[in-house]
Tab-separated table of C-alpha atoms and ligand atoms in Angstrom:
chain	number	residue	atom	x	y	z
A	1	UNK	CA	115.558	23.818	-4.100
A	2	UNK	CA	118.278	25.466	-1.964
A	3	UNK	CA	120.635	23.080	-0.302
A	4	UNK	CA	121.162	23.867	3.439
A	5	UNK	CA	124.260	21.724	3.547
A	6	UNK	CA	126.192	22.197	0.435
A	7	UNK	CA	129.526	21.542	1.668
A	8	UNK	CA	130.164	18.536	-0.830
A	9	UNK	CA	129.107	20.515	-3.913
A	10	UNK	CA	131.136	23.515	-2.837
A	11	UNK	CA	134.236	21.184	-2.256
A	12	UNK	CA	133.782	19.471	-5.546
A	13	UNK	CA	134.084	22.737	-7.348
A	14	UNK	CA	137.057	23.854	-5.474
A	15	UNK	CA	135.305	26.475	-3.296
A	16	UNK	CA	136.367	27.231	0.120
A	17	UNK	CA	134.561	25.144	2.872
A	18	UNK	CA	134.356	25.497	6.628
A	19	UNK	CA	135.162	21.928	7.068
A	20	UNK	CA	135.771	18.680	5.006
A	21	UNK	CA	132.497	16.935	3.851
A	22	UNK	CA	132.192	13.297	4.423
A	23	UNK	CA	130.177	10.446	3.040
A	24	UNK	CA	131.040	6.743	2.516
A	25	UNK	CA	130.808	4.811	-0.749
A	26	UNK	CA	127.997	2.048	-0.309
A	27	UNK	CA	126.723	3.845	2.751
A	28	UNK	CA	123.147	2.943	1.700
A	29	UNK	CA	122.452	-0.642	2.489
A	30	UNK	CA	125.266	-3.063	3.532
A	31	UNK	CA	125.787	-1.880	7.156
A	32	UNK	CA	122.652	-0.678	8.705
A	33	UNK	CA	120.223	-2.869	10.488
A	34	UNK	CA	117.453	-0.306	9.622
A	35	UNK	CA	118.317	-1.285	5.890
A	36	UNK	CA	118.102	-4.890	6.767
A	37	UNK	CA	114.544	-4.461	8.130
A	38	UNK	CA	113.426	-2.638	4.927
A	39	UNK	CA	115.091	-5.148	2.645
A	40	UNK	CA	113.666	-8.222	4.371
A	41	UNK	CA	110.106	-6.804	4.115
A	42	UNK	CA	110.485	-7.427	0.318
A	43	UNK	CA	111.454	-10.491	-1.619
A	44	UNK	CA	114.707	-9.363	-2.981
A	45	UNK	CA	117.223	-6.538	-3.780
A	46	UNK	CA	115.805	-5.894	-7.221
A	47	UNK	CA	112.443	-5.239	-5.808
A	48	UNK	CA	113.714	-2.802	-3.276
A	49	UNK	CA	115.657	-0.963	-6.213
A	50	UNK	CA	112.428	-0.893	-8.182
A	51	UNK	CA	110.298	0.514	-5.417
A	52	UNK	CA	110.931	4.376	-5.431
A	53	UNK	CA	109.326	5.045	-1.929
A	54	UNK	CA	111.367	2.217	-0.069
A	55	UNK	CA	114.530	3.124	-2.185
A	56	UNK	CA	114.177	6.675	-1.160
A	57	UNK	CA	113.805	5.553	2.545
A	58	UNK	CA	117.035	3.380	2.540
A	59	UNK	CA	118.766	6.421	0.669
A	60	UNK	CA	118.085	8.849	3.464
A	61	UNK	CA	118.900	6.301	6.309
A	62	UNK	CA	122.591	7.220	6.533
A	63	UNK	CA	121.909	10.904	6.650
A	64	UNK	CA	119.729	10.523	9.644
A	65	UNK	CA	121.665	7.613	11.309
A	66	UNK	CA	125.292	8.443	10.438
A	67	UNK	CA	125.300	12.086	9.752
A	68	UNK	CA	126.982	12.097	6.478
A	69	UNK	CA	127.078	15.248	4.222
A	70	UNK	CA	125.461	13.486	1.119
A	71	UNK	CA	122.959	10.822	0.256
A	72	UNK	CA	123.719	8.517	-2.761
A	73	UNK	CA	120.766	7.191	-4.588
A	74	UNK	CA	119.942	3.590	-3.552
A	75	UNK	CA	120.301	1.540	-6.951
A	76	UNK	CA	122.813	-0.501	-8.576
A	77	UNK	CA	125.315	-0.062	-11.673
A	78	UNK	CA	123.792	-3.273	-13.037
A	79	UNK	CA	120.390	-1.355	-14.067
A	80	UNK	CA	122.202	-0.387	-17.303
A	81	UNK	CA	122.615	-3.797	-18.612
A	82	UNK	CA	119.262	-4.622	-17.832
A	83	UNK	CA	117.846	-1.532	-19.604
A	84	UNK	CA	119.790	-2.414	-22.552
A	85	UNK	CA	118.377	-5.906	-22.732
A	86	UNK	CA	120.679	-7.892	-20.362
A	87	UNK	CA	118.731	-8.504	-17.195
A	88	UNK	CA	120.504	-9.225	-13.897
A	89	UNK	CA	119.598	-11.295	-10.903
A	90	UNK	CA	121.061	-10.779	-7.451
A	91	UNK	CA	121.877	-14.088	-5.711
A	92	UNK	CA	121.821	-13.975	-1.943
A	93	UNK	CA	125.260	-14.035	-0.519
A	94	UNK	CA	126.812	-14.545	-3.967
A	95	UNK	CA	126.190	-11.249	-5.882
A	96	UNK	CA	125.070	-10.318	-9.382
A	97	UNK	CA	124.244	-13.217	-11.941
A	98	UNK	CA	123.218	-12.805	-15.508
A	99	UNK	CA	121.300	-15.514	-17.211
A	100	UNK	CA	122.403	-14.284	-20.687
A	101	UNK	CA	125.786	-12.844	-21.455
A	102	UNK	CA	127.388	-11.219	-24.395
A	103	UNK	CA	129.793	-13.861	-26.207
A	104	UNK	CA	129.953	-12.861	-29.919
A	105	UNK	CA	129.300	-9.843	-32.211
A	106	UNK	CA	125.833	-11.372	-33.110
A	107	UNK	CA	124.737	-11.017	-29.487
A	108	UNK	CA	125.026	-7.141	-29.869
A	109	UNK	CA	121.820	-7.179	-32.198
A	110	UNK	CA	119.784	-8.203	-29.099
A	111	UNK	CA	120.890	-5.181	-27.308
A	112	UNK	CA	119.847	-1.337	-27.749
A	113	UNK	CA	120.827	1.952	-26.235
A	114	UNK	CA	118.836	2.428	-23.128
A	115	UNK	CA	116.164	4.895	-22.906
A	116	UNK	CA	116.407	6.564	-19.574
A	117	UNK	CA	112.763	7.699	-19.201
A	118	UNK	CA	111.111	4.327	-20.186
A	119	UNK	CA	113.738	1.833	-19.165
A	120	UNK	CA	114.983	3.464	-15.986
A	121	UNK	CA	112.018	5.424	-14.697
A	122	UNK	CA	112.007	3.846	-11.480
A	123	UNK	CA	115.540	5.246	-10.658
A	124	UNK	CA	114.324	8.626	-11.702
A	125	UNK	CA	111.197	8.348	-9.561
A	126	UNK	CA	113.318	7.233	-6.617
A	127	UNK	CA	115.340	10.296	-6.986
A	128	UNK	CA	112.336	12.544	-7.243
A	129	UNK	CA	110.922	11.088	-3.931
A	130	UNK	CA	114.317	11.340	-2.293
A	131	UNK	CA	114.678	14.816	-3.155
A	132	UNK	CA	111.266	15.746	-1.784
A	133	UNK	CA	112.067	14.005	1.333
A	134	UNK	CA	115.598	15.163	1.934
A	135	UNK	CA	114.119	18.906	1.553
A	136	UNK	CA	117.464	20.183	0.695
A	137	UNK	CA	119.277	18.823	4.011
A	138	UNK	CA	122.203	17.455	1.981
A	139	UNK	CA	123.128	17.003	-1.687
A	140	UNK	CA	121.897	13.713	-3.615
A	141	UNK	CA	124.494	11.789	-5.435
A	142	UNK	CA	123.625	10.072	-8.561
A	143	UNK	CA	125.755	7.399	-10.085
A	144	UNK	CA	126.563	4.983	-12.935
A	145	UNK	CA	129.130	2.326	-13.587
A	146	UNK	CA	131.993	3.145	-15.878
A	147	UNK	CA	131.451	1.473	-19.515
A	148	UNK	CA	134.381	-0.759	-18.898
A	149	UNK	CA	133.167	-2.071	-15.518
A	150	UNK	CA	129.553	-2.541	-16.982
A	151	UNK	CA	131.242	-4.295	-19.978
A	152	UNK	CA	133.010	-6.732	-17.402
A	153	UNK	CA	129.654	-7.888	-16.035
A	154	UNK	CA	127.795	-8.167	-19.588
A	155	UNK	CA	130.701	-10.303	-20.765
A	156	UNK	CA	131.436	-12.306	-17.746
A	157	UNK	CA	127.954	-12.671	-16.248
A	158	UNK	CA	129.007	-12.388	-12.667
A	159	UNK	CA	131.788	-11.391	-10.532
A	160	UNK	CA	135.172	-12.650	-11.239
A	161	UNK	CA	138.570	-12.321	-9.648
A	162	UNK	CA	140.361	-11.805	-13.053
A	163	UNK	CA	137.510	-10.965	-15.502
A	164	UNK	CA	139.723	-12.830	-18.020
A	165	UNK	CA	136.680	-13.539	-20.417
A	166	UNK	CA	136.084	-9.809	-20.440
A	167	UNK	CA	139.697	-8.949	-20.923
A	168	UNK	CA	139.968	-11.793	-23.625
A	169	UNK	CA	137.368	-10.086	-25.638
A	170	UNK	CA	139.336	-6.985	-25.886
A	171	UNK	CA	142.134	-8.907	-27.621
A	172	UNK	CA	139.824	-11.321	-29.810
A	173	UNK	CA	137.089	-8.895	-30.813
A	174	UNK	CA	138.458	-5.437	-30.495
A	175	UNK	CA	135.915	-3.952	-32.784
A	176	UNK	CA	132.819	-5.492	-31.169
A	177	UNK	CA	134.292	-4.531	-27.798
A	178	UNK	CA	134.415	-0.772	-28.994
A	179	UNK	CA	130.900	-1.096	-30.340
A	180	UNK	CA	129.566	-2.527	-27.037
A	181	UNK	CA	131.489	-0.083	-24.887
A	182	UNK	CA	130.137	2.922	-27.171
A	183	UNK	CA	126.499	1.501	-26.704
A	184	UNK	CA	126.854	1.347	-22.839
A	185	UNK	CA	128.587	4.991	-22.965
A	186	UNK	CA	125.608	6.158	-24.742
A	187	UNK	CA	123.164	4.760	-22.478
A	188	UNK	CA	124.995	6.002	-19.487
A	189	UNK	CA	125.248	9.672	-20.702
A	190	UNK	CA	121.416	9.687	-21.280
A	191	UNK	CA	120.945	7.996	-17.913
A	192	UNK	CA	123.203	10.463	-15.980
A	193	UNK	CA	121.537	13.500	-17.556
A	194	UNK	CA	118.244	12.007	-16.721
A	195	UNK	CA	119.334	11.560	-12.991
A	196	UNK	CA	120.527	15.117	-13.129
A	197	UNK	CA	117.096	16.372	-14.502
A	198	UNK	CA	115.334	14.405	-11.643
A	199	UNK	CA	117.420	16.154	-9.091
A	200	UNK	CA	120.864	14.667	-8.657
A	201	UNK	CA	123.105	17.415	-7.443
A	202	UNK	CA	126.598	15.683	-8.261
A	203	UNK	CA	127.129	12.304	-10.114
A	204	UNK	CA	129.883	9.616	-9.662
A	205	UNK	CA	131.151	7.126	-12.203
A	206	UNK	CA	132.431	3.936	-10.664
A	207	UNK	CA	135.093	2.090	-12.442
A	208	UNK	CA	135.402	-0.670	-9.942
A	209	UNK	CA	137.681	-3.135	-12.327
A	210	UNK	CA	139.780	-0.285	-13.803
A	211	UNK	CA	142.710	-1.885	-11.949
A	212	UNK	CA	142.762	-5.112	-13.923
A	213	UNK	CA	143.558	-3.582	-17.268
A	214	UNK	CA	147.164	-3.018	-18.594
A	215	UNK	CA	147.473	0.792	-18.796
A	216	UNK	CA	147.401	0.823	-22.870
A	217	UNK	CA	144.139	-1.052	-22.600
A	218	UNK	CA	142.844	1.382	-19.911
A	219	UNK	CA	143.422	4.296	-22.040
A	220	UNK	CA	141.849	2.638	-25.219
A	221	UNK	CA	138.951	0.729	-23.557
A	222	UNK	CA	137.997	2.763	-20.455
A	223	UNK	CA	139.250	6.298	-20.212
A	224	UNK	CA	138.210	6.973	-23.753
A	225	UNK	CA	134.623	6.353	-22.796
A	226	UNK	CA	134.735	8.131	-19.296
A	227	UNK	CA	136.058	11.238	-21.286
A	228	UNK	CA	133.084	11.098	-23.444
A	229	UNK	CA	130.724	10.857	-20.322
A	230	UNK	CA	132.657	13.782	-18.501
A	231	UNK	CA	132.448	15.956	-21.717
A	232	UNK	CA	128.844	15.249	-21.964
A	233	UNK	CA	127.773	16.244	-18.355
A	234	UNK	CA	127.803	20.032	-17.860
A	235	UNK	CA	125.041	20.879	-15.258
A	236	UNK	CA	126.600	19.302	-12.158
A	237	UNK	CA	130.008	18.341	-10.821
A	238	UNK	CA	131.200	14.639	-11.875
A	239	UNK	CA	133.274	12.494	-9.821
A	240	UNK	CA	135.436	9.498	-11.325
A	241	UNK	CA	136.628	6.816	-9.073
A	242	UNK	CA	138.699	4.327	-10.905
A	243	UNK	CA	139.662	1.727	-8.364
A	244	UNK	CA	143.252	0.468	-9.030
A	245	UNK	CA	144.012	2.757	-11.856
A	246	UNK	CA	146.949	4.272	-10.007
A	247	UNK	CA	148.930	4.223	-13.482
A	248	UNK	CA	146.289	6.594	-15.117
A	249	UNK	CA	146.556	9.340	-12.515
A	250	UNK	CA	148.598	11.650	-14.851
A	251	UNK	CA	145.876	11.251	-17.498
A	252	UNK	CA	143.009	11.932	-15.095
A	253	UNK	CA	144.417	15.340	-14.538
A	254	UNK	CA	142.918	16.056	-18.135
A	255	UNK	CA	139.407	14.593	-17.585
A	256	UNK	CA	136.698	17.240	-17.792
A	257	UNK	CA	135.506	16.480	-14.425
A	258	UNK	CA	135.756	18.047	-10.928
A	259	UNK	CA	136.539	15.253	-8.567
A	260	UNK	CA	138.981	12.100	-8.600
A	261	UNK	CA	138.334	9.220	-6.136
A	262	UNK	CA	141.575	7.730	-4.642
A	263	UNK	CA	141.670	4.066	-3.556
A	264	UNK	CA	143.607	3.404	-0.286
A	265	UNK	CA	146.590	2.373	-2.164
A	266	UNK	CA	147.239	5.645	-3.916
A	267	UNK	CA	149.463	7.928	-2.055
A	268	UNK	CA	147.923	11.124	-1.112
A	269	UNK	CA	150.895	13.588	-2.002
A	270	UNK	CA	151.750	11.631	-4.935
A	271	UNK	CA	148.177	11.758	-6.237
A	272	UNK	CA	147.972	15.329	-5.724
A	273	UNK	CA	151.232	15.980	-7.502
A	274	UNK	CA	150.211	13.640	-10.521
A	275	UNK	CA	146.688	15.087	-10.785
A	276	UNK	CA	147.318	18.643	-9.892
A	277	UNK	CA	145.635	21.465	-8.028
A	278	UNK	CA	142.775	21.604	-10.492
A	279	UNK	CA	140.723	18.709	-9.113
A	280	UNK	CA	139.162	17.757	-5.779
A	281	UNK	CA	140.258	14.489	-4.372
A	282	UNK	CA	137.915	12.064	-2.766
A	283	UNK	CA	138.990	9.364	-0.321
A	284	UNK	CA	140.780	7.281	0.728
A	285	UNK	CA	140.897	5.636	4.375
A	286	UNK	CA	141.499	1.912	4.008
A	287	UNK	CA	137.892	0.441	4.779
A	288	UNK	CA	139.677	-1.987	7.045
A	289	UNK	CA	140.752	0.849	9.351
A	290	UNK	CA	137.204	0.805	10.522
A	291	UNK	CA	137.805	-2.774	12.225
A	292	UNK	CA	140.074	-0.821	14.514
A	293	UNK	CA	139.284	0.557	18.047
A	294	UNK	CA	137.554	4.178	18.130
A	295	UNK	CA	140.935	5.630	19.196
A	296	UNK	CA	142.697	3.915	16.232
A	297	UNK	CA	140.019	5.171	13.867
A	298	UNK	CA	140.481	8.619	15.244
A	299	UNK	CA	144.327	8.585	14.664
A	300	UNK	CA	143.978	7.130	11.074
A	301	UNK	CA	141.282	9.543	10.089
A	302	UNK	CA	143.221	12.606	11.460
A	303	UNK	CA	146.416	11.450	9.632
A	304	UNK	CA	144.382	11.240	6.424
A	305	UNK	CA	143.093	14.549	6.969
A	306	UNK	CA	146.535	16.023	7.718
A	307	UNK	CA	147.798	14.379	4.484
A	308	UNK	CA	145.040	15.863	2.251
A	309	UNK	CA	145.157	19.298	3.765
A	310	UNK	CA	142.344	21.751	3.829
A	311	UNK	CA	141.530	22.378	0.203
A	312	UNK	CA	140.037	20.388	-2.322
A	313	UNK	CA	139.166	17.142	-0.346
A	314	UNK	CA	136.085	15.169	0.284
A	315	UNK	CA	136.443	12.646	2.894
A	316	UNK	CA	135.537	9.062	2.240
A	317	UNK	CA	137.035	5.437	2.287
A	318	UNK	CA	139.074	4.123	-0.355
A	319	UNK	CA	136.327	1.758	-1.600
A	320	UNK	CA	133.035	0.862	-0.308
A	321	UNK	CA	132.356	0.347	3.331
A	322	UNK	CA	132.495	-3.535	4.225
A	323	UNK	CA	129.262	-5.303	5.321
A	324	UNK	CA	130.263	-6.248	8.792
A	325	UNK	CA	131.461	-2.805	9.917
A	326	UNK	CA	129.761	-1.617	13.031
A	327	UNK	CA	127.918	1.646	12.397
A	328	UNK	CA	129.259	2.987	15.558
A	329	UNK	CA	132.657	2.753	14.006
A	330	UNK	CA	131.415	4.519	10.956
A	331	UNK	CA	130.180	7.258	13.098
A	332	UNK	CA	133.609	7.796	14.846
A	333	UNK	CA	135.148	8.113	11.329
A	334	UNK	CA	132.521	10.797	10.528
A	335	UNK	CA	132.708	12.656	13.607
A	336	UNK	CA	136.385	12.842	13.578
A	337	UNK	CA	136.352	14.309	10.019
A	338	UNK	CA	133.804	16.875	11.012
A	339	UNK	CA	135.616	18.125	14.120
A	340	UNK	CA	139.210	17.706	13.174
A	341	UNK	CA	138.736	19.231	9.645
A	342	UNK	CA	137.134	22.303	11.338
A	343	UNK	CA	140.130	22.695	13.792
A	344	UNK	CA	142.642	22.467	11.033
A	345	UNK	CA	140.927	25.348	9.289
A	346	UNK	CA	140.769	27.370	12.646
A	347	UNK	CA	144.559	27.132	13.210
B	401	CP3	O1	126.427	3.490	-2.397
B	401	CP3	C1	125.332	3.049	-2.035
B	401	CP3	O2	125.150	2.542	-0.881
B	401	CP3	C2	124.372	3.198	-2.996
B	401	CP3	C3	123.814	1.960	-3.529
B	401	CP3	C4	124.795	1.162	-4.368
B	401	CP3	C5	124.685	-0.217	-4.434
B	401	CP3	N1	125.556	-0.712	-5.451
B	401	CP3	C6	123.593	-1.053	-3.693
B	401	CP3	C7	123.999	-2.364	-3.598
B	401	CP3	C8	125.821	1.512	-5.269
B	401	CP3	C9	126.570	2.837	-5.435
B	401	CP3	C10	126.369	0.284	-5.849
B	401	CP3	C11	127.419	0.313	-6.871
B	401	CP3	C12	128.033	-1.137	-7.303
B	401	CP3	N2	127.325	-2.098	-7.541
B	401	CP3	C13	129.244	-1.240	-7.775
B	401	CP3	C14	130.361	-0.192	-7.956
B	401	CP3	C15	130.891	0.171	-6.564
B	401	CP3	C16	131.890	-0.923	-5.917
B	401	CP3	O3	131.670	-1.346	-4.828
B	401	CP3	O4	132.957	-1.054	-6.497
B	401	CP3	C17	129.433	-2.512	-8.208
B	401	CP3	C18	130.710	-3.150	-8.691
B	401	CP3	C19	128.168	-3.132	-8.126
B	401	CP3	C20	127.678	-4.538	-8.450
B	401	CP3	C21	127.249	-5.297	-7.426
B	401	CP3	N3	125.995	-4.942	-6.799
B	401	CP3	C22	127.707	-6.317	-6.581
B	401	CP3	C23	129.050	-6.984	-6.947
B	401	CP3	C24	126.898	-6.643	-5.513
B	401	CP3	C25	127.115	-7.893	-4.621
B	401	CP3	C26	128.083	-7.570	-3.467
B	401	CP3	C27	127.948	-6.280	-2.814
B	401	CP3	O5	128.729	-5.345	-3.368
B	401	CP3	O6	126.947	-5.983	-2.023
B	401	CP3	C28	125.722	-5.833	-5.488
B	401	CP3	C29	124.636	-5.881	-4.669
B	401	CP3	C30	124.322	-4.732	-3.970
B	401	CP3	N4	124.346	-3.452	-4.383
B	401	CP3	C31	123.750	-4.563	-2.540
B	401	CP3	C32	123.600	-3.210	-2.344
B	401	CP3	C33	123.040	-2.641	-1.158
B	401	CP3	C34	123.696	-5.855	-1.628
B	401	CP3	C35	122.387	-6.654	-2.156
B	401	CP3	C36	121.458	-6.915	-1.111
B	401	CP3	O7	120.995	-6.113	-0.260
B	401	CP3	O8	121.072	-8.064	-1.044
C-alpha cells in the first residue's frame, strides 16, 4: 500500500520534506471526547485494547479530528508483561496495577518469552484493521516499551515516583535482572517484527523511566537491550525515546536507529551536537505549553521549529499530551507546525 502522506517516514530516513511532519505522543485516547465515548461503551481500557475494530477506530480519530501526520496504534506498553505471564489491570484514575510481581529469581520460572502471534494477536489484528481503514492516508506507528521501563512495572507492580524496588533489584540481583531484561528484549523484538509484518510503517521504543537510572546503570541495564532491539529491526525506521536520559545522548549517536526523541529538558542545539547529523530528532515542546493561549502556543511552536531547523526533524511534544489539554489548543500546535515549517523552507 502506497502512502499518500509519507512525510514522517521520509523525515525519519533523513530525506528532504516539503514541511515538518507532526504527531503527538499519547494522541490516541487521553484528550478526545470522541475517545471517551468509545471507551465508555465498554467496561474498561483493556477491553478496548483487545477489541481490534474499536482500537482501530480510536487510533484513527486523531488523524481525522486533529490532522496529525501519523497514527499510533491504540494499545499499551504493558501488553508485553501480560503476554509473558504477568497480567495487568488498569485502575480508573490510578493507572496500571499488577496482581503478581517479580520479587525473586524463582519468579522467573513462571514467565516465558512472549509469542507475538498467539499472545498478542489482538494487537496485530488491530494494526491490520487500522491499515485497511487508513487506506494509506498517513503512516501507522507501532510501539513497545523499552525493556528497562517494562522491567520497572514487572518488579514494582504499579507506577512509582522512584521505582526504587526495581532499581534495588539491579544492585541485589544483577544476574536475575539481566535474565529478565533479556526475556523482555526477546519478547519485544518478536513483537515489533510482528507489528511490522502486520503493517506498522515505523516503530517507537518508549523508555519512559530512563531518567531515573545513573548513567552507568543506564548503559548496562537499558541501552544494552535497546541496542539489541535496534539491531534486530531492519525493515522500517526505529525511533528511540528515552525520557530524562540526557546523559546518554552521546551514546545514542551510535544506536542503529533513525530517530531519537527529545524530552523538553533536552536543549535542541546541544542535542544535535551530541547526537550528530546522522539521526532525525523528534520533539520537544513542553506539554504544558499547550495550556497557553493560542498566540502563546504559536510563538512557542515557531521558536521550536526555528531551533530545530528544516532538516531531520519530526515535530512532537517532549512527552505525551496531558489529559486535560483542550483539543483546540492541540490543533493550534499542529497547524502552526504545518504552516510555519513550510514557510521556513520557502525562504
Ligand atoms: O500514543 C497513544 O495515544 C497510543 C496508545 C498508548 C497508550 N499508552 C494508551 C493508554 C501508548 C503509546 C501508551 C504508552 C505507555 N503506557 C507508556 C509510555 C509512554 C509514556 O507516556 O511515557 C507508559 C509508561 C504506559 C503505561 C500506562 N498506561 C500508564 C502509566 C497509564 C495510566 C496513566 C496514563 O498514562 O494514561 C496507562 C493507561 C493508558 N494507556 C491510557 C491510554 C489511552 C488511559 C487509560 C484509560 O483510557 O482509561
